[in-house]
């Protein structure tokens, strides 16, 4: 990529160009068999920032059908902390809806971990999920699930079949939808007059503050802010009415949107927009600084692993996250530096990681023959993983983290001097 190419912003159509590149990247969730390495798909992972509407977005994205298919390996129920988070998310939406009967449509309902809370007590939940395998899990749990991508056409057919939705909810999904205008048009078509769209996604402000560049991968075509969300939905007669920061996925934001003029606007919206201005989230300069920070973090991580290899220490990884694909490929890490990655997801075990081709094994291997050092790729689930794997540190093992900076942790989770 030369840096001189331009294409229209996905939100406002102003010309944009990448501010950096992470290089050639495979599909982040594209865990593969060794036999398929030669034909692995790659694209250039390069983020862009639109100075007209302040939206952080990928310049190029593989087609969604390549990402969300019948072998999609991510199950919402794989983390206990996320399951608890979804309980609270559902309770907050239900409080907004009050006691009246309500139709709740979830976009990207995955295996039904959130949707299950909108079934019963006067609520009717309908899920929309394009990945066949996870949709089948939800259906087997008795949850009505339509196997499709959400957009205006689907929204219109949902409305004619079920009536207007009182709430549309989505968790870690809206940032995956490249045609954000078609999504917003769909929301405008489906929502009742007083209805609300409540969605949460990883927050660009946290990514910048924590230098968590591993959040940037094919599925995260956007990293939203309050400013960019407001700009994206405005053309569809929608406005941002509330925001609430969430600790999930390394720092997320929950956005509540409704038809313009129909709802009181919480003071939190203006406060967050002011803090975004102050933090430079709306200016290109901040993203140029981020690029420099990413380059330094890459060099640090690689040097640590090279020096451990030189010392003959054993190093493995824990949790084959989608995020780790960007980290491993950008930093040029392979199985000579990290012998294997343990992960609880059966679909990933026995495969190798995308691009870096490190074997994924069951956590039993990690327990039976622990390495001296383990990179904690699921840094956003650090508390849950470290609690589950206490035997590792009790036996002298050390965790390595890389967010907000590269460090070796002591047994209590603090940074070793
Ligand atoms: P995520 O960071 O995209 O949510 O992916 C989490 C991955 O981490 C998923 O593959 C499951 C795995 N995992 C474990 O292997 N053990 C754990 O204790 C937790 C919380 C997650
Ligand atoms: Zn724009």
Short mmCIF file of C-alpha atoms and ligand atoms in Angstrom, two decimals:
data_model
loop_
_atom_site.label_atom_id
_atom_site.label_comp_id
_atom_site.label_asym_id
_atom_site.label_seq_id
_atom_site.Cartn_x
_atom_site.Cartn_y
_atom_site.Cartn_z
CA UNK A 1 0.00 0.00 0.00
CA UNK A 2 1.56 3.30 -1.06
CA UNK A 3 -0.35 5.64 1.24
CA UNK A 4 -1.48 7.69 -1.72
CA UNK A 5 -4.53 5.56 -2.54
CA UNK A 6 -7.90 6.81 -1.38
CA UNK A 7 -11.38 5.40 -1.11
CA UNK A 8 -14.61 6.79 0.36
CA UNK A 9 -15.20 6.72 4.11
CA UNK A 10 -17.77 4.05 4.98
CA UNK A 11 -19.70 6.58 7.07
CA UNK A 12 -19.58 9.92 5.26
CA UNK A 13 -17.99 9.13 1.84
CA UNK A 14 -15.17 11.69 2.27
CA UNK A 15 -11.89 10.36 0.79
CA UNK A 16 -9.73 8.44 3.29
CA UNK A 17 -6.29 6.79 3.25
CA UNK A 18 -4.62 4.45 5.78
CA UNK A 19 -2.50 6.07 8.52
CA UNK A 20 -0.48 2.85 8.99
CA UNK A 21 -0.33 -0.77 7.91
CA UNK A 22 0.05 -3.97 9.93
CA UNK A 23 1.10 -5.75 6.74
CA UNK A 24 -0.32 -8.83 5.10
CA UNK A 25 -2.74 -10.57 7.45
CA UNK A 26 -4.78 -13.79 7.43
CA UNK A 27 -8.38 -14.01 8.74
CA UNK A 28 -8.15 -13.51 12.52
CA UNK A 29 -10.47 -16.41 13.32
CA UNK A 30 -9.14 -18.48 10.41
CA UNK A 31 -7.62 -21.33 12.46
CA UNK A 32 -6.50 -23.89 9.91
CA UNK A 33 -5.16 -27.41 9.38
CA UNK A 34 -1.43 -27.66 8.66
CA UNK A 35 -2.35 -29.09 5.24
CA UNK A 36 -4.09 -25.85 4.25
CA UNK A 37 -1.19 -23.49 5.00
CA UNK A 38 -0.13 -23.17 1.35
CA UNK A 39 -3.53 -21.78 0.30
CA UNK A 40 -4.12 -19.48 3.25
CA UNK A 41 -5.96 -16.27 2.33
CA UNK A 42 -4.36 -12.91 3.15
CA UNK A 43 -5.28 -9.26 2.87
CA UNK A 44 -3.59 -6.04 3.90
CA UNK A 45 -4.62 -4.88 7.37
CA UNK A 46 -4.43 -1.10 7.34
CA UNK A 47 -6.51 1.24 9.49
CA UNK A 48 -7.70 4.66 8.33
CA UNK A 49 -9.13 7.62 10.20
CA UNK A 50 -11.70 9.87 8.53
CA UNK A 51 -11.09 13.46 9.52
CA UNK A 52 -14.56 14.50 8.32
CA UNK A 53 -16.64 12.23 10.57
CA UNK A 54 -13.95 11.09 13.07
CA UNK A 55 -14.45 7.39 12.29
CA UNK A 56 -11.67 4.84 12.77
CA UNK A 57 -12.12 2.09 10.17
CA UNK A 58 -10.27 -0.55 8.18
CA UNK A 59 -9.25 0.54 4.74
CA UNK A 60 -9.78 -2.89 3.26
CA UNK A 61 -11.86 -5.75 4.65
CA UNK A 62 -12.31 -9.36 3.51
CA UNK A 63 -15.93 -10.07 2.52
CA UNK A 64 -18.09 -10.87 5.59
CA UNK A 65 -18.97 -14.27 4.07
CA UNK A 66 -15.28 -15.22 4.53
CA UNK A 67 -15.52 -14.41 8.23
CA UNK A 68 -18.93 -15.57 9.45
CA UNK A 69 -19.68 -19.03 8.12
CA UNK A 70 -20.55 -22.57 9.17
CA UNK A 71 -17.23 -23.08 10.99
CA UNK A 72 -17.18 -19.80 12.93
CA UNK A 73 -15.10 -20.73 15.98
CA UNK A 74 -16.23 -18.07 18.45
CA UNK A 75 -18.89 -18.95 21.03
CA UNK A 76 -20.18 -16.19 23.32
CA UNK A 77 -20.62 -18.73 26.10
CA UNK A 78 -16.86 -19.52 26.20
CA UNK A 79 -16.20 -17.00 28.97
CA UNK A 80 -17.99 -17.01 32.33
CA UNK A 81 -17.31 -13.32 32.80
CA UNK A 82 -18.97 -12.54 29.45
CA UNK A 83 -22.01 -14.64 30.39
CA UNK A 84 -22.36 -12.61 33.61
CA UNK A 85 -21.90 -9.40 31.64
CA UNK A 86 -24.73 -10.36 29.27
CA UNK A 87 -27.06 -10.96 32.27
CA UNK A 88 -26.44 -7.36 33.33
CA UNK A 89 -26.73 -6.04 29.75
CA UNK A 90 -30.15 -7.73 29.37
CA UNK A 91 -31.32 -6.40 32.74
CA UNK A 92 -30.44 -2.84 31.72
CA UNK A 93 -32.36 -3.15 28.44
CA UNK A 94 -35.36 -4.63 30.27
CA UNK A 95 -35.33 -1.73 32.74
CA UNK A 96 -35.53 0.69 29.79
CA UNK A 97 -38.45 -1.25 28.28
CA UNK A 98 -40.44 -1.38 31.53
CA UNK A 99 -43.15 -3.97 32.09
CA UNK A 100 -44.92 -3.72 28.73
CA UNK A 101 -44.70 -6.61 26.24
CA UNK A 102 -41.74 -6.05 23.97
CA UNK A 103 -40.17 -7.37 20.83
CA UNK A 104 -36.38 -7.47 21.11
CA UNK A 105 -34.28 -8.22 18.04
CA UNK A 106 -30.65 -9.15 18.60
CA UNK A 107 -28.20 -8.64 15.75
CA UNK A 108 -25.39 -11.20 15.78
CA UNK A 109 -27.02 -13.35 18.44
CA UNK A 110 -24.30 -16.04 18.26
CA UNK A 111 -25.18 -19.04 20.49
CA UNK A 112 -27.97 -17.15 22.30
CA UNK A 113 -26.03 -16.19 25.44
CA UNK A 114 -27.63 -12.71 25.45
CA UNK A 115 -30.83 -13.54 23.53
CA UNK A 116 -31.98 -16.11 26.10
CA UNK A 117 -32.69 -13.24 28.52
CA UNK A 118 -35.30 -11.76 26.16
CA UNK A 119 -37.43 -14.87 26.00
CA UNK A 120 -40.38 -14.86 28.41
CA UNK A 121 -41.92 -12.47 30.99
CA UNK A 122 -43.72 -10.60 28.22
CA UNK A 123 -40.60 -10.30 26.11
CA UNK A 124 -40.13 -11.95 22.77
CA UNK A 125 -36.60 -12.29 21.44
CA UNK A 126 -35.67 -12.86 17.80
CA UNK A 127 -32.02 -13.42 16.90
CA UNK A 128 -30.29 -12.66 13.62
CA UNK A 129 -27.04 -14.61 13.15
CA UNK A 130 -25.21 -15.34 9.88
CA UNK A 131 -22.81 -18.04 11.18
CA UNK A 132 -24.70 -21.33 10.72
CA UNK A 133 -22.95 -23.36 13.41
CA UNK A 134 -23.48 -20.91 16.27
CA UNK A 135 -27.05 -20.15 15.07
CA UNK A 136 -27.78 -23.89 15.30
CA UNK A 137 -26.64 -23.92 18.95
CA UNK A 138 -29.09 -21.09 19.73
CA UNK A 139 -31.94 -22.87 17.94
CA UNK A 140 -31.23 -26.08 19.82
CA UNK A 141 -31.78 -23.99 22.99
CA UNK A 142 -35.23 -23.06 21.69
CA UNK A 143 -34.28 -19.50 20.67
CA UNK A 144 -35.82 -18.14 17.46
CA UNK A 145 -32.86 -17.37 15.22
CA UNK A 146 -32.81 -16.19 11.61
CA UNK A 147 -29.65 -17.18 9.75
CA UNK A 148 -28.83 -13.98 7.89
CA UNK A 149 -26.84 -10.76 7.79
CA UNK A 150 -28.77 -7.77 9.17
CA UNK A 151 -29.48 -4.86 6.84
CA UNK A 152 -32.35 -2.82 5.49
CA UNK A 153 -33.91 -5.65 3.45
CA UNK A 154 -33.95 -8.06 6.40
CA UNK A 155 -35.23 -5.30 8.73
CA UNK A 156 -38.19 -4.63 6.44
CA UNK A 157 -39.11 -8.29 6.26
CA UNK A 158 -38.77 -8.62 10.07
CA UNK A 159 -41.08 -5.64 10.55
CA UNK A 160 -43.74 -6.99 8.21
CA UNK A 161 -43.58 -10.37 9.91
CA UNK A 162 -43.28 -9.38 13.59
CA UNK A 163 -44.12 -5.67 13.78
CA UNK A 164 -41.78 -2.90 14.98
CA UNK A 165 -39.03 -3.73 17.47
CA UNK A 166 -39.07 -2.08 20.90
CA UNK A 167 -35.38 -2.73 21.22
CA UNK A 168 -32.61 -3.79 18.89
CA UNK A 169 -29.57 -5.05 20.77
CA UNK A 170 -26.09 -6.10 19.70
CA UNK A 171 -22.88 -6.92 21.54
CA UNK A 172 -19.56 -6.84 19.68
CA UNK A 173 -21.35 -6.97 16.36
CA UNK A 174 -22.01 -3.50 14.92
CA UNK A 175 -18.26 -2.88 14.55
CA UNK A 176 -18.26 -5.98 12.28
CA UNK A 177 -20.72 -4.60 9.72
CA UNK A 178 -18.88 -2.90 6.83
CA UNK A 179 -22.01 -1.39 5.24
CA UNK A 180 -22.86 0.74 8.26
CA UNK A 181 -25.31 2.85 6.22
CA UNK A 182 -27.36 -0.24 5.33
CA UNK A 183 -27.27 -1.29 8.99
CA UNK A 184 -28.47 2.14 10.20
CA UNK A 185 -31.18 2.21 7.52
CA UNK A 186 -32.27 -1.22 8.80
CA UNK A 187 -32.49 0.07 12.37
CA UNK A 188 -34.55 3.06 11.21
CA UNK A 189 -36.87 0.68 9.31
CA UNK A 190 -37.37 -1.78 12.17
CA UNK A 191 -37.46 0.32 15.34
CA UNK A 192 -40.80 1.40 16.86
CA UNK A 193 -41.26 5.18 17.31
CA UNK A 194 -40.08 5.03 20.92
CA UNK A 195 -37.77 2.05 20.41
CA UNK A 196 -34.09 1.96 21.27
CA UNK A 197 -30.98 0.52 19.68
CA UNK A 198 -28.57 -0.59 22.42
CA UNK A 199 -25.18 -1.84 21.28
CA UNK A 200 -21.70 -2.16 22.65
CA UNK A 201 -18.35 -2.52 20.96
CA UNK A 202 -14.67 -2.14 21.88
CA UNK A 203 -14.05 1.58 22.39
CA UNK A 204 -11.45 3.40 20.34
CA UNK A 205 -10.52 5.55 23.37
CA UNK A 206 -9.48 2.44 25.33
CA UNK A 207 -7.59 1.06 22.36
CA UNK A 208 -5.58 4.28 22.05
CA UNK A 209 -4.98 4.64 25.80
CA UNK A 210 -3.91 0.99 26.24
CA UNK A 211 -2.12 0.70 22.87
CA UNK A 212 -4.17 -2.46 22.36
CA UNK A 213 -3.56 -2.62 18.64
CA UNK A 214 -4.46 -6.32 18.71
CA UNK A 215 -8.10 -5.08 18.69
CA UNK A 216 -7.52 -4.21 15.05
CA UNK A 217 -8.39 -7.21 12.87
CA UNK A 218 -10.63 -8.11 9.95
CA UNK A 219 -13.85 -8.41 11.98
CA UNK A 220 -13.42 -5.02 13.66
CA UNK A 221 -14.00 -2.90 10.62
CA UNK A 222 -14.81 0.04 12.92
CA UNK A 223 -13.62 1.13 16.35
CA UNK A 224 -16.41 3.45 17.38
CA UNK A 225 -16.50 6.57 19.52
CA UNK A 226 -19.55 8.57 20.63
CA UNK A 227 -18.63 11.18 18.02
CA UNK A 228 -18.43 8.71 15.13
CA UNK A 229 -21.59 6.82 16.17
CA UNK A 230 -23.55 10.09 16.29
CA UNK A 231 -22.25 10.96 12.81
CA UNK A 232 -23.06 7.52 11.40
CA UNK A 233 -26.69 7.38 12.57
CA UNK A 234 -27.69 11.04 12.02
CA UNK A 235 -28.54 10.64 8.29
CA UNK A 236 -31.13 8.01 9.30
CA UNK A 237 -33.05 10.23 11.72
CA UNK A 238 -31.41 8.58 14.76
CA UNK A 239 -29.47 10.13 17.63
CA UNK A 240 -27.29 9.03 20.51
CA UNK A 241 -29.26 9.30 23.76
CA UNK A 242 -27.01 7.59 26.31
CA UNK A 243 -23.56 6.03 26.67
CA UNK A 244 -22.03 3.85 29.36
CA UNK A 245 -18.45 2.58 29.55
CA UNK A 246 -18.03 -1.20 29.98
CA UNK A 247 -14.98 -3.15 31.18
CA UNK A 248 -15.44 -5.97 28.64
CA UNK A 249 -13.13 -6.71 25.70
CA UNK A 250 -10.43 -4.56 27.19
CA UNK A 251 -12.68 -1.49 27.36
CA UNK A 252 -15.97 -1.13 25.53
CA UNK A 253 -18.70 1.48 25.20
CA UNK A 254 -22.44 0.87 25.29
CA UNK A 255 -24.37 3.22 22.99
CA UNK A 256 -28.11 3.81 23.29
CA UNK A 257 -29.76 5.36 20.22
CA UNK A 258 -33.31 6.32 19.34
CA UNK A 259 -35.29 8.35 16.83
CA UNK A 260 -34.23 12.00 16.96
CA UNK A 261 -36.31 14.12 19.33
CA UNK A 262 -38.12 11.19 20.96
CA UNK A 263 -35.94 10.70 24.03
CA UNK A 264 -34.23 12.81 26.69
CA UNK A 265 -30.47 12.89 26.09
CA UNK A 266 -28.34 11.87 29.04
CA UNK A 267 -25.62 14.24 30.22
CA UNK A 268 -23.17 11.36 29.73
CA UNK A 269 -23.31 11.87 25.96
CA UNK A 270 -21.97 15.44 26.00
CA UNK A 271 -19.44 14.53 28.69
CA UNK A 272 -18.04 11.67 26.62
CA UNK A 273 -17.90 13.75 23.45
CA UNK A 274 -15.96 16.41 25.32
CA UNK A 275 -13.54 13.83 26.68
CA UNK A 276 -13.06 12.50 23.13
CA UNK A 277 -12.12 15.97 21.91
CA UNK A 278 -9.73 16.41 24.83
CA UNK A 279 -8.08 12.99 24.25
CA UNK A 280 -7.51 13.76 20.57
CA UNK A 281 -9.76 10.87 19.46
CA UNK A 282 -11.25 13.15 16.81
CA UNK A 283 -7.93 14.26 15.34
CA UNK A 284 -5.51 12.57 12.95
CA UNK A 285 -2.47 13.54 15.06
CA UNK A 286 -3.48 11.07 17.76
CA UNK A 287 -3.48 8.21 15.22
CA UNK A 288 -0.03 9.13 13.93
CA UNK A 289 1.20 8.94 17.53
CA UNK A 290 -0.55 5.56 17.91
CA UNK A 291 1.36 4.24 14.88
CA UNK A 292 4.68 5.13 16.51
CA UNK A 293 3.55 3.47 19.77
CA UNK A 294 2.56 0.28 17.89
CA UNK A 295 5.98 0.07 16.26
CA UNK A 296 7.73 0.43 19.62
CA UNK A 297 5.44 -2.17 21.25
CA UNK A 298 6.11 -4.62 18.40
CA UNK A 299 9.89 -4.29 18.83
CA UNK A 300 9.62 -4.76 22.61
CA UNK A 301 7.47 -7.90 22.36
CA UNK A 302 9.68 -9.50 19.73
CA UNK A 303 12.86 -8.70 21.66
CA UNK A 304 11.49 -10.27 24.85
CA UNK A 305 10.62 -13.52 23.06
CA UNK A 306 13.95 -13.58 21.21
CA UNK A 307 15.86 -13.14 24.45
CA UNK A 308 13.86 -15.90 26.19
CA UNK A 309 14.64 -18.23 23.28
CA UNK A 310 18.31 -17.33 23.51
CA UNK A 311 18.25 -18.20 27.22
CA UNK A 312 16.68 -21.56 26.37
CA UNK A 313 13.49 -20.84 28.33
CA UNK A 314 10.22 -22.59 27.41
CA UNK A 315 7.43 -20.28 26.23
CA UNK A 316 3.82 -21.11 25.32
CA UNK A 317 0.66 -19.05 24.96
CA UNK A 318 -2.72 -19.13 26.64
CA UNK A 319 -5.99 -18.45 24.71
CA UNK A 320 -5.91 -18.46 20.92
CA UNK A 321 -7.90 -15.26 20.60
CA UNK A 322 -8.82 -13.58 17.34
CA UNK A 323 -6.93 -10.52 18.60
CA UNK A 324 -3.69 -12.50 18.85
CA UNK A 325 -3.61 -12.93 15.06
CA UNK A 326 -2.71 -9.26 14.58
CA UNK A 327 -0.12 -9.36 17.37
CA UNK A 328 1.58 -12.58 16.22
CA UNK A 329 1.71 -11.65 12.54
CA UNK A 330 2.66 -8.00 13.03
CA UNK A 331 5.46 -8.99 15.45
CA UNK A 332 6.65 -11.88 13.27
CA UNK A 333 6.18 -14.59 15.93
CA UNK A 334 6.12 -18.28 15.01
CA UNK A 335 6.40 -21.62 16.79
CA UNK A 336 10.16 -21.20 17.25
CA UNK A 337 9.28 -18.43 19.75
CA UNK A 338 5.96 -19.74 21.15
CA UNK A 339 5.73 -23.54 21.12
CA UNK A 340 1.93 -23.84 21.35
CA UNK A 341 -1.17 -21.96 22.48
CA UNK A 342 -3.66 -23.60 24.86
CA UNK A 343 -7.35 -22.81 24.31
CA UNK A 344 -10.62 -24.25 25.61
CA UNK A 345 -12.44 -24.06 22.23
CA UNK A 346 -12.61 -27.58 20.71
CA UNK A 347 -12.94 -26.16 17.14
CA UNK A 348 -9.53 -24.48 17.48
CA UNK A 349 -7.67 -27.42 19.08
CA UNK A 350 -5.60 -29.51 16.65
CA UNK A 351 -5.37 -26.57 14.25
CA UNK A 352 -2.68 -23.93 13.85
CA UNK A 353 -3.03 -20.20 14.37
CA UNK A 354 -3.71 -18.05 11.29
CA UNK A 355 -0.53 -16.83 9.59
CA UNK A 356 1.81 -17.62 12.49
CA UNK A 357 0.99 -21.37 12.36
CA UNK A 358 1.48 -22.10 16.06
CA UNK A 359 -0.29 -25.33 17.17
CA UNK A 360 -3.44 -24.86 19.29
CA UNK A 361 -3.82 -27.46 22.03
CA UNK A 362 -6.18 -28.25 24.89
CA UNK A 363 -5.48 -26.57 28.26
CA UNK A 364 -4.77 -30.12 29.54
CA UNK A 365 -1.41 -29.96 27.73
CA UNK A 366 -0.66 -26.67 29.50
CA UNK A 367 -1.52 -28.27 32.85
CA UNK A 368 0.39 -31.50 32.27
CA UNK A 369 3.62 -29.93 30.98
CA UNK A 370 3.60 -26.23 31.81
CA UNK A 371 6.09 -23.88 30.11
CA UNK A 372 8.26 -21.48 32.15
CA UNK A 373 6.55 -18.49 30.54
CA UNK A 374 3.07 -18.12 29.05
CA UNK A 375 1.88 -15.21 26.96
CA UNK A 376 -1.62 -14.27 28.13
CA UNK A 377 -3.26 -13.47 24.81
CA UNK A 378 -6.69 -13.11 26.43
CA UNK A 379 -5.51 -10.09 28.43
CA UNK A 380 -9.12 -8.91 28.55
CA UNK A 381 -10.01 -12.11 30.46
CA UNK A 382 -6.86 -11.96 32.63
CA UNK A 383 -8.61 -12.30 35.99
CA UNK A 384 -10.66 -15.32 34.86
CA UNK A 385 -7.72 -17.10 33.22
CA UNK A 386 -5.26 -16.44 36.05
CA UNK A 387 -7.78 -17.65 38.63
CA UNK A 388 -8.40 -20.85 36.63
CA UNK A 389 -4.70 -21.47 36.06
CA UNK A 390 -3.35 -20.82 39.56
CA UNK A 391 -1.37 -24.07 39.41
CA UNK A 392 0.77 -22.49 36.69
CA UNK A 393 2.09 -19.63 38.83
CA UNK A 394 2.13 -21.84 41.94
CA UNK A 395 4.56 -24.09 40.04
CA UNK A 396 6.80 -21.12 39.23
CA UNK A 397 5.35 -20.23 35.81
CA UNK A 398 5.21 -16.58 34.80
CA UNK A 399 2.62 -14.78 32.70
CA UNK A 400 3.71 -12.38 29.98
CA UNK A 401 1.38 -9.55 29.03
CA UNK A 402 1.66 -6.92 26.30
CA UNK A 403 -1.15 -4.50 27.20
CA UNK A 404 -0.74 -1.66 28.02
CA UNK A 405 2.94 -2.55 27.67
CA UNK A 406 5.10 -5.65 27.42
CA UNK A 407 5.80 -7.07 30.89
CA UNK A 408 6.43 -10.27 32.83
CA UNK A 409 3.92 -10.60 35.68
CA UNK A 410 4.57 -11.93 39.17
CA UNK A 411 2.25 -14.46 40.82
CA UNK A 412 -0.11 -11.76 42.08
CA UNK A 413 -0.52 -10.22 38.63
CA UNK A 414 1.85 -7.30 39.33
CA UNK A 415 4.66 -6.35 37.02
CA UNK A 416 8.05 -7.93 37.77
CA UNK A 417 10.78 -5.35 38.22
P1 LIG B 1 -11.87 -13.39 22.88
O1 LIG B 1 -10.72 -12.65 23.51
O2 LIG B 1 -12.05 -13.04 21.45
O3 LIG B 1 -13.09 -13.25 23.74
O4 LIG B 1 -11.50 -14.95 22.81
C1 LIG B 1 -11.32 -15.66 23.97
C2 LIG B 1 -10.62 -16.97 23.65
O5 LIG B 1 -9.99 -17.40 24.83
C3 LIG B 1 -11.53 -18.11 23.23
O6 LIG B 1 -10.89 -18.86 22.19
C4 LIG B 1 -11.65 -18.99 24.47
C5 LIG B 1 -10.33 -18.74 25.14
N1 LIG B 1 -10.35 -18.87 26.59
C6 LIG B 1 -9.69 -19.94 27.18
O7 LIG B 1 -9.11 -20.77 26.47
N2 LIG B 1 -9.71 -20.06 28.54
C7 LIG B 1 -10.34 -19.14 29.34
O8 LIG B 1 -10.33 -19.27 30.57
C8 LIG B 1 -11.01 -18.02 28.73
C9 LIG B 1 -11.72 -17.00 29.55
C10 LIG B 1 -10.98 -17.93 27.36
ZN1 LIG B 2 -16.12 9.86 7.27
#
